[in-house]
Each structure stands twice: as structure tokens, then as C-alpha cells.
PDB file of C-alpha atoms in Angstrom:
ATOM      1  CA  MET A   1      34.205  21.348  12.486  1.00  0.00           C
ATOM      2  CA  SER A   2      35.708  21.780  16.030  1.00  0.00           C
ATOM      3  CA  ARG A   3      33.420  21.294  18.993  1.00  0.00           C
ATOM      4  CA  ASP A   4      33.315  24.643  19.945  1.00  0.00           C
ATOM      5  CA  ARG A   5      31.873  25.664  16.510  1.00  0.00           C
ATOM      6  CA  PHE A   6      29.461  23.177  16.700  1.00  0.00           C
ATOM      7  CA  GLU A   7      28.070  24.427  20.071  1.00  0.00           C
ATOM      8  CA  ASP A   8      27.971  28.045  18.923  1.00  0.00           C
ATOM      9  CA  ILE A   9      25.730  26.704  15.870  1.00  0.00           C
ATOM     10  CA  ALA A  10      23.643  24.581  17.998  1.00  0.00           C
ATOM     11  CA  ARG A  11      23.104  27.543  20.691  1.00  0.00           C
ATOM     12  CA  TYR A  12      21.618  30.053  17.861  1.00  0.00           C
ATOM     13  CA  MET A  13      19.628  27.256  15.845  1.00  0.00           C
ATOM     14  CA  LEU A  14      15.927  27.948  16.352  1.00  0.00           C
ATOM     15  CA  PHE A  15      13.081  26.042  14.918  1.00  0.00           C
ATOM     16  CA  ASN A  16      10.373  27.873  16.985  1.00  0.00           C
ATOM     17  CA  ASP A  17       9.347  30.846  18.750  1.00  0.00           C
ATOM     18  CA  ASN A  18       9.073  30.647  22.316  1.00  0.00           C
ATOM     19  CA  ALA A  19       6.720  33.243  23.219  1.00  0.00           C
ATOM     20  CA  LYS A  20       4.141  31.671  20.830  1.00  0.00           C
ATOM     21  CA  GLN A  21       4.504  28.375  22.303  1.00  0.00           C
ATOM     22  CA  SER A  22       1.381  27.206  24.295  1.00  0.00           C
ATOM     23  CA  GLU A  23       1.431  25.533  27.627  1.00  0.00           C
ATOM     24  CA  SER A  24       1.003  21.788  26.327  1.00  0.00           C
ATOM     25  CA  ASP A  25       1.696  18.404  26.746  1.00  0.00           C
ATOM     26  CA  ASP A  26       3.700  18.681  23.233  1.00  0.00           C
ATOM     27  CA  ARG A  27       7.033  17.197  24.330  1.00  0.00           C
ATOM     28  CA  ALA A  28       8.299  18.114  20.586  1.00  0.00           C
ATOM     29  CA  CYS A  29       6.973  21.660  20.315  1.00  0.00           C
ATOM     30  CA  LYS A  30      10.417  22.946  19.875  1.00  0.00           C
ATOM     31  CA  ILE A  31      10.879  21.508  16.514  1.00  0.00           C
ATOM     32  CA  ARG A  32       7.093  21.125  15.445  1.00  0.00           C
ATOM     33  CA  PRO A  33       7.751  23.285  12.525  1.00  0.00           C
ATOM     34  CA  VAL A  34      10.527  21.115  11.289  1.00  0.00           C
ATOM     35  CA  ILE A  35       8.332  17.596  11.917  1.00  0.00           C
ATOM     36  CA  GLN A  36       5.379  19.111   9.956  1.00  0.00           C
ATOM     37  CA  VAL A  37       7.798  19.921   6.960  1.00  0.00           C
ATOM     38  CA  LEU A  38       9.380  15.975   7.080  1.00  0.00           C
ATOM     39  CA  GLN A  39       5.912  14.773   7.427  1.00  0.00           C
ATOM     40  CA  LYS A  40       4.280  16.538   4.225  1.00  0.00           C
ATOM     41  CA  THR A  41       7.539  15.577   2.351  1.00  0.00           C
ATOM     42  CA  PHE A  42       7.558  12.318   3.100  1.00  0.00           C
ATOM     43  CA  PHE A  43       3.895  11.731   2.427  1.00  0.00           C
ATOM     44  CA  ARG A  44       4.113  13.200  -0.974  1.00  0.00           C
ATOM     45  CA  GLY A  45       7.083  11.169  -2.005  1.00  0.00           C
ATOM     46  CA  TYR A  46       5.708   7.725  -0.626  1.00  0.00           C
ATOM     47  CA  ARG A  47       2.000   6.330  -1.115  1.00  0.00           C
ATOM     48  CA  MET A  48       1.577   2.789   0.970  1.00  0.00           C
ATOM     49  CA  GLY A  49      -0.379   0.322  -0.766  1.00  0.00           C
ATOM     50  CA  PRO A  50      -3.647  -1.120   0.366  1.00  0.00           C
ATOM     51  CA  LYS A  51      -1.858  -3.929   2.141  1.00  0.00           C
ATOM     52  CA  ILE A  52       1.360  -3.746   4.828  1.00  0.00           C
ATOM     53  CA  SER A  53       2.798  -6.232   6.390  1.00  0.00           C
ATOM     54  CA  PHE A  54       5.058  -5.974   9.537  1.00  0.00           C
ATOM     55  CA  ASP A  55       7.667  -8.299  10.254  1.00  0.00           C
ATOM     56  CA  GLU A  56       8.346  -9.594  14.105  1.00  0.00           C
ATOM     57  CA  GLY A  57      11.521  -7.548  13.919  1.00  0.00           C
ATOM     58  CA  MET A  58       9.289  -4.136  13.649  1.00  0.00           C
ATOM     59  CA  VAL A  59       7.444  -4.899  16.812  1.00  0.00           C
ATOM     60  CA  ALA A  60       8.705  -3.788  20.102  1.00  0.00           C
ATOM     61  CA  ARG A  61       9.182  -6.636  22.477  1.00  0.00           C
ATOM     62  CA  HIS A  62       9.448  -5.736  26.585  1.00  0.00           C
ATOM     63  CA  ARG A  63      11.646  -8.546  27.856  1.00  0.00           C
ATOM     64  CA  ILE A  64      13.960  -8.187  30.645  1.00  0.00           C
ATOM     65  CA  VAL A  65      17.439 -10.064  30.063  1.00  0.00           C
ATOM     66  CA  VAL A  66      19.569 -10.557  33.324  1.00  0.00           C
ATOM     67  CA  ASN A  67      23.231 -10.930  32.586  1.00  0.00           C
ATOM     68  CA  PRO A  68      24.622 -12.940  34.877  1.00  0.00           C
ATOM     69  CA  LYS A  69      28.130 -11.384  34.450  1.00  0.00           C
ATOM     70  CA  LEU A  70      26.933  -8.236  35.977  1.00  0.00           C
ATOM     71  CA  CYS A  71      26.013  -9.830  39.345  1.00  0.00           C
ATOM     72  CA  CYS A  72      29.192 -11.560  39.769  1.00  0.00           C
ATOM     73  CA  SER A  73      32.604  -9.443  40.508  1.00  0.00           C
TER      74      SER A  73
END
């Protein structure tokens, strides 16, 4: 698919009516209907058990990494 064709399709692909949306803090208000359909579909397809474990790789860490190569020119 060419870039121009993709841009034409993306320009006219709308998921929500702008006239009906309210002034809210919802940053995903334009794609909220799509998110709701996906949540319903995923909820029907997958049931979690009573015990859930999280690996340390799933938890975000906020570390600051200093790269000395960026400071030297």
C-alpha cells in the first residue's frame, strides 16, 4: 500500500462522533468505542485464575541511565 493511500484511508477512518463527545479528561475518547469492544472480546476469551503472579520484568522501573559516550565529543 502506498503512503498516499494509507493517509487517505487514515484521514477518513473515524470511530467516534465528535459532536457527541463531552469535554472530559479522557485522552482516548476518540477511540473509546474500539477499546470497549476489544475489552469485551478479550474478557470473554480469557479468564484469569484466583492466583496471579507478576515477574519483575513486568513492573516498570524508573531508573535514570547516564551514558558517558553522549557527554564526550
